[in-house]
Coordinates of C-alpha atoms in Angstrom, one line a residue:
X1 CA 0.0 0.0 0.0
X2 CA 1.3 3.4 -1.0
X3 CA 0.4 6.7 0.7
X4 CA -1.6 9.4 -1.2
X5 CA 0.2 12.6 -2.0
X6 CA -3.1 14.5 -1.7
X7 CA -5.9 14.4 0.8
X8 CA -8.6 11.7 0.4
X9 CA -11.2 14.5 0.7
X10 CA -9.9 16.1 -2.5
X11 CA -10.2 12.8 -4.4
X12 CA -13.7 12.4 -3.1
X13 CA -14.6 15.9 -4.3
X14 CA -13.1 15.1 -7.8
X15 CA -15.1 11.8 -7.9
X16 CA -18.3 13.7 -7.1
X17 CA -17.5 16.1 -10.0
X18 CA -16.7 13.2 -12.4
X19 CA -19.9 11.3 -11.6
X20 CA -22.0 14.4 -11.9
X21 CA -20.5 15.4 -15.3
X22 CA -20.9 11.8 -16.7
X23 CA -24.5 11.7 -15.5
X24 CA -25.4 15.0 -17.1
X25 CA -23.7 13.9 -20.4
X26 CA -25.6 10.6 -20.3
X27 CA -28.9 12.5 -19.7
X28 CA -28.4 14.7 -22.7
X29 CA -27.3 11.8 -24.9
X30 CA -30.3 9.7 -24.0
X31 CA -33.0 12.5 -24.1
X32 CA -32.0 14.8 -27.0
X33 CA -31.5 12.4 -29.9
X34 CA -32.0 13.5 -33.4
X35 CA -35.5 13.3 -34.9
X36 CA -34.7 14.3 -38.5
X37 CA -37.3 12.1 -40.1
X38 CA -40.1 14.0 -38.4
X39 CA -38.7 17.3 -39.8
X40 CA -38.2 16.4 -43.4
X41 CA -40.6 16.3 -46.3
X42 CA -42.3 18.7 -48.8
X43 CA -45.2 20.9 -48.1
X44 CA -48.4 18.8 -48.5
X45 CA -50.6 19.3 -51.5
X46 CA -53.9 21.1 -51.4
X47 CA -53.0 23.7 -48.8
X48 CA -54.0 27.3 -49.2
X49 CA -51.3 30.0 -49.3
X50 CA -51.9 30.9 -45.6
X51 CA -51.8 27.2 -44.6
X52 CA -48.6 26.6 -46.6
X53 CA -47.0 29.6 -45.0
X54 CA -48.0 28.4 -41.5
X55 CA -46.7 24.9 -42.3
X56 CA -43.4 26.3 -43.6
X57 CA -43.0 28.4 -40.4
X58 CA -43.7 25.4 -38.2
X59 CA -41.1 23.4 -40.1
X60 CA -38.5 26.2 -39.7
X61 CA -39.1 26.1 -36.0
X62 CA -38.8 22.3 -36.0
X63 CA -35.5 22.5 -37.9
X64 CA -34.1 25.0 -35.4
X65 CA -35.2 22.7 -32.5
X66 CA -33.6 19.8 -34.4
X67 CA -30.3 21.6 -34.7
X68 CA -30.4 22.5 -31.0
X69 CA -31.1 18.9 -30.0
X70 CA -28.1 17.9 -32.1
X71 CA -25.9 20.4 -30.2
X72 CA -27.3 19.1 -26.9
X73 CA -26.6 15.5 -27.8
X74 CA -23.1 16.1 -29.2
X75 CA -21.8 18.8 -26.9
X76 CA -24.3 19.8 -24.2
X77 CA -21.8 21.8 -22.1
X78 CA -18.1 22.5 -21.9
X79 CA -17.7 23.3 -18.2
X80 CA -19.3 22.1 -15.0
X81 CA -19.3 24.5 -12.0
X82 CA -20.7 24.2 -8.5
X83 CA -21.4 27.4 -6.7
X84 CA -22.8 28.6 -3.4
X85 CA -25.6 31.0 -4.0
X86 CA -27.1 32.6 -0.9
X87 CA -26.3 29.4 1.1
X88 CA -27.7 27.0 -1.5
X89 CA -25.6 24.9 -3.9
X90 CA -26.3 25.2 -7.6
X91 CA -24.6 23.7 -10.7
X92 CA -23.8 25.9 -13.6
X93 CA -23.4 24.3 -17.0
X94 CA -21.5 26.5 -19.5
X95 CA -22.5 26.0 -23.1
X96 CA -20.2 26.8 -26.1
X97 CA -22.3 29.1 -28.2
X98 CA -26.0 28.7 -27.4
X99 CA -28.3 28.5 -24.4
X100 CA -30.9 25.7 -24.7
X101 CA -34.6 26.6 -24.6
X102 CA -37.2 24.3 -23.1
X103 CA -34.7 21.5 -22.5
X104 CA -34.0 20.8 -18.9
X105 CA -30.8 19.3 -17.6
X106 CA -30.7 16.6 -14.9
X107 CA -31.8 17.8 -11.5
X108 CA -33.4 21.0 -12.9
X109 CA -33.9 23.7 -11.4
X110 CA -30.8 23.3 -9.2
X111 CA -28.8 23.0 -12.5
X112 CA -28.7 26.0 -14.7
X113 CA -27.3 27.0 -18.1
X114 CA -25.1 29.9 -19.0
X115 CA -23.7 30.8 -22.5
X116 CA -19.9 31.1 -22.4
X117 CA -20.3 34.5 -24.1
X118 CA -22.5 35.9 -21.3
X119 CA -21.0 38.2 -18.6
X120 CA -22.1 35.7 -15.9
X121 CA -20.1 32.9 -17.5
X122 CA -17.1 35.2 -17.6
X123 CA -17.4 35.6 -13.9
X124 CA -17.8 31.9 -12.9
X125 CA -15.0 30.8 -15.3
X126 CA -12.4 33.3 -14.2
X127 CA -13.2 33.9 -10.4
X128 CA -10.9 32.1 -8.0
X129 CA -12.3 28.9 -6.5
X130 CA -13.2 29.4 -2.9
X131 CA -13.5 33.2 -3.1
X132 CA -16.6 35.3 -3.3
X133 CA -17.7 37.3 -6.4
X134 CA -20.6 39.6 -6.9
X135 CA -22.9 39.5 -10.0
X136 CA -25.8 41.9 -10.2
X137 CA -25.8 42.5 -6.5
X138 CA -25.7 38.8 -5.5
X139 CA -22.7 37.4 -3.7
X140 CA -21.7 33.9 -4.8
X141 CA -18.8 31.5 -4.3
X142 CA -17.2 29.0 -6.7
X143 CA -16.9 25.7 -4.9
X144 CA -15.6 23.4 -7.7
X145 CA -15.0 23.8 -11.4
X146 CA -14.2 21.4 -14.3
X147 CA -13.3 22.4 -17.8
X148 CA -13.0 19.6 -20.3
X149 CA -13.5 18.4 -23.9
X150 CA -16.0 15.9 -25.2
X151 CA -14.2 13.3 -27.4
X152 CA -15.6 12.8 -30.9
X153 CA -14.1 9.4 -31.7
X154 CA -14.8 7.4 -28.5
X155 CA -17.8 5.0 -28.6
X156 CA -18.7 5.9 -25.0
X157 CA -19.5 9.0 -23.0
X158 CA -16.5 10.7 -21.5
X159 CA -14.9 14.0 -20.6
X160 CA -11.3 14.3 -21.5
X161 CA -8.4 16.7 -20.8
X162 CA -10.1 17.8 -17.6
X163 CA -8.8 20.7 -15.6
X164 CA -10.5 20.6 -12.2
X165 CA -10.2 23.5 -9.7
X166 CA -10.6 22.9 -6.0
X167 CA -10.0 25.3 -3.2
X168 CA -6.9 23.3 -2.4
X169 CA -5.5 23.3 -5.9
X170 CA -5.8 22.2 -9.5
X171 CA -5.8 18.7 -10.8
X172 CA -5.7 17.2 -14.3
X173 CA -7.5 14.1 -15.5
X174 CA -7.4 12.7 -19.0
X175 CA -10.6 10.6 -18.7
X176 CA -13.5 11.0 -16.3
X177 CA -15.1 7.7 -17.4
X178 CA -12.0 5.8 -16.2
X179 CA -11.7 7.8 -13.0
X180 CA -15.2 7.1 -11.8
X181 CA -14.5 3.4 -11.7
X182 CA -13.2 4.3 -8.3
X183 CA -15.7 3.8 -5.5
X184 CA -16.0 6.5 -2.8
X185 CA -15.6 3.8 -0.1
X186 CA -12.3 2.8 -1.7
X187 CA -10.8 6.2 -1.0
X188 CA -8.9 6.0 2.2
X189 CA -5.6 7.3 3.7
X190 CA -3.9 4.3 2.2
X191 CA -4.2 3.8 -1.6
X192 CA -4.8 0.3 -2.8
X193 CA -3.2 -1.2 -5.9
X194 CA -6.6 -1.2 -7.6
X195 CA -7.1 2.6 -7.0
X196 CA -3.5 3.3 -8.0
X197 CA -4.0 1.5 -11.3
X198 CA -7.2 3.4 -12.1
X199 CA -5.6 6.8 -11.3
X200 CA -2.7 5.9 -13.7
X201 CA -5.2 4.9 -16.5
X202 CA -7.1 8.1 -16.0
X203 CA -3.8 10.0 -16.1
X204 CA -4.7 11.7 -12.8
X205 CA -2.1 14.2 -11.6
X206 CA -1.8 17.4 -9.5
X207 CA -1.4 20.7 -11.4
X208 CA -2.3 21.7 -14.9
X209 CA -1.2 19.2 -17.6
X210 CA 0.4 20.9 -20.5
X211 CA -0.5 19.2 -23.8
X212 CA 2.3 18.6 -26.3
X213 CA 1.6 20.4 -29.6
X214 CA 2.7 18.1 -32.5
X215 CA 1.0 19.9 -35.3
X216 CA 0.8 23.6 -36.4
X217 CA -2.8 24.5 -36.2
X218 CA -5.2 26.7 -34.2
X219 CA -6.3 24.7 -31.2
X220 CA -9.9 24.4 -30.2
X221 CA -10.0 26.4 -27.0
X222 CA -13.7 26.9 -26.1
X223 CA -12.9 28.5 -22.7
X224 CA -10.5 31.4 -22.4
X225 CA -8.3 32.0 -19.4
X226 CA -8.7 35.1 -17.2
X227 CA -6.2 37.2 -19.2
X228 CA -7.8 36.3 -22.6
X229 CA -11.2 37.0 -21.2
X230 CA -10.2 40.5 -20.0
X231 CA -9.1 41.3 -23.6
X232 CA -12.0 39.8 -25.5
X233 CA -14.6 41.4 -23.2
X234 CA -13.1 44.9 -23.6
X235 CA -15.8 47.4 -24.8
X236 CA -16.5 47.0 -28.5
X237 CA -15.7 50.6 -29.2
X238 CA -12.1 50.1 -27.9
X239 CA -9.2 49.8 -30.3
X240 CA -6.8 46.9 -29.5
X241 CA -3.4 45.7 -30.6
X242 CA -2.6 42.2 -29.4
X243 CA 1.0 41.1 -29.5
X244 CA 2.6 37.9 -28.5
X245 CA 4.6 34.9 -29.7
X246 CA 3.2 32.0 -31.6
X247 CA 0.7 29.9 -29.7
X248 CA -0.1 32.4 -27.0
X249 CA -3.8 32.7 -28.1
X250 CA -3.9 35.9 -30.1
X251 CA -6.1 34.6 -32.9
X252 CA -8.3 32.6 -30.4
X253 CA -9.0 35.8 -28.5
X254 CA -9.9 37.8 -31.7
X255 CA -12.2 35.0 -32.9
X256 CA -14.1 35.0 -29.6
X257 CA -14.2 38.8 -29.7
X258 CA -15.8 38.9 -33.2
X259 CA -18.2 36.1 -32.1
X260 CA -19.2 38.2 -29.1
X261 CA -19.8 41.2 -31.4
X262 CA -22.3 39.1 -33.4
X263 CA -24.3 38.4 -30.3
X264 CA -24.8 41.8 -28.6
X265 CA -27.4 40.3 -26.3
X266 CA -24.5 38.9 -24.3
X267 CA -22.9 42.3 -23.7
X268 CA -23.3 44.2 -20.4
X269 CA -23.7 48.0 -20.3
X270 CA -19.9 48.6 -19.8
X271 CA -19.0 46.3 -22.6
X272 CA -21.3 48.0 -25.1
X273 CA -19.3 51.2 -24.5
X274 CA -20.6 54.1 -26.5
X275 CA -22.5 51.9 -29.0
X276 CA -25.9 53.4 -29.8
X277 CA -29.0 51.2 -30.0
X278 CA -28.8 51.6 -33.8
X279 CA -25.3 50.2 -33.7
X280 CA -26.4 47.3 -31.6
X281 CA -29.3 46.5 -33.9
X282 CA -26.9 46.5 -36.9
X283 CA -24.6 44.0 -35.1
X284 CA -27.6 41.8 -34.3
X285 CA -29.4 42.0 -37.7
X286 CA -26.4 41.8 -40.0
X287 CA -24.8 38.5 -39.1
X288 CA -24.0 37.8 -42.7
X289 CA -22.1 41.0 -43.4
X290 CA -18.8 40.0 -41.9
X291 CA -15.7 39.4 -43.9
X292 CA -12.7 37.7 -42.2
X293 CA -9.3 38.4 -43.7
X294 CA -7.0 35.4 -43.4
X295 CA -3.5 36.3 -44.7
X296 CA -2.0 32.9 -44.2
X297 CA -2.8 29.4 -45.5
X298 CA -3.1 28.3 -41.9
X299 CA -6.3 30.2 -41.2
X300 CA -7.8 28.9 -44.5
X301 CA -7.2 25.4 -43.2
X302 CA -8.7 26.3 -39.9
X303 CA -11.9 27.6 -41.6
X304 CA -12.1 24.3 -43.5
X305 CA -11.7 22.3 -40.3
X306 CA -14.8 24.1 -38.8
X307 CA -13.0 25.6 -35.8
X308 CA -14.1 29.1 -36.7
X309 CA -17.5 27.9 -37.8
X310 CA -17.9 26.4 -34.3
X311 CA -16.8 29.6 -32.6
X312 CA -19.2 31.8 -34.5
X313 CA -22.1 29.4 -34.9
X314 CA -22.5 30.8 -38.4
X315 CA -22.4 29.7 -42.0
X316 CA -19.0 30.5 -43.5
X317 CA -18.2 30.4 -47.2
X318 CA -15.3 31.5 -49.4
X319 CA -15.7 35.0 -50.8
X320 CA -14.8 34.8 -54.5
X321 CA -13.7 37.7 -56.7
X322 CA -14.5 38.3 -60.3
X323 CA -11.2 38.9 -62.2
X324 CA -8.4 36.5 -62.7
X325 CA -5.9 38.6 -60.8
X326 CA -8.2 38.9 -57.8
X327 CA -8.9 35.2 -57.8
X328 CA -5.7 34.5 -55.9
X329 CA -7.1 36.4 -53.0
X330 CA -9.9 33.9 -52.5
X331 CA -8.0 32.0 -49.8
X332 CA -7.7 35.2 -47.7
X333 CA -11.3 36.1 -47.3
X334 CA -14.2 34.3 -45.8
X335 CA -17.8 35.6 -45.8
X336 CA -20.2 35.1 -43.0

């Protein structure tokens, strides 16, 4: 038997987080399956113009719900956070780019959703665990926080590359599904060979695990750190110059900043700066009027790999030019 290099209470907290995350993911996977067959088909014959218009509108609503269900089934949330709100524990699920409507998570209403672009998400994602923060006059405290990825190629439900923040420190776990094979009653002051083996398979370790970059590409970073968040939530009327070496997150911050600008409903009063209501309406109503200049082949590849599409939640297509000389610029511009 080997001694733990951390407290059993910490491992129990992490197991509680792991089990809660997997249960929520399983809930969404089981309850928000695609129903595309119900939403396909032509407009039935014999309808009046008014009936056909009503049918078409209902189908548009159904298609939007279908896309939302697909999102919920594939990636329902990207961070799990437990908070103390006025003496009551609540779970906050952070979604990547949408807030589900009429779809309740497990243990609703003690489990709530927040869009990662919202001011509240910025607070709960960057506030120090164990310390108080105030949002709209309400004092709250972060108890635990897990940020992770959902694997696309594994045939089972899992959360990978976890960064779990406790009041006592930060831990990294590669696989939650492997970690939760540990039973709470098996966590004692002395670690058994069985528990030790599971911890090794789950790649459990103290501190933040740095991932080795073996390919030059823009990494999928759905959640920004506190320094990136401070930049990307600067008022939209501000002029910024972001400098830094390769891989420090400059492009990632800018992509998120543009994404925020296309969803002004997620801006607070300070972040709107001196934008007029007319300016906000233009941002909200003209989501297809953006042009992204990509001066390198790398960003063109990134667009093709859907990372930018995922960030913006928009349709992106190459912007083609008319003359032969201008055609070479096609790789540098993308139209939203």
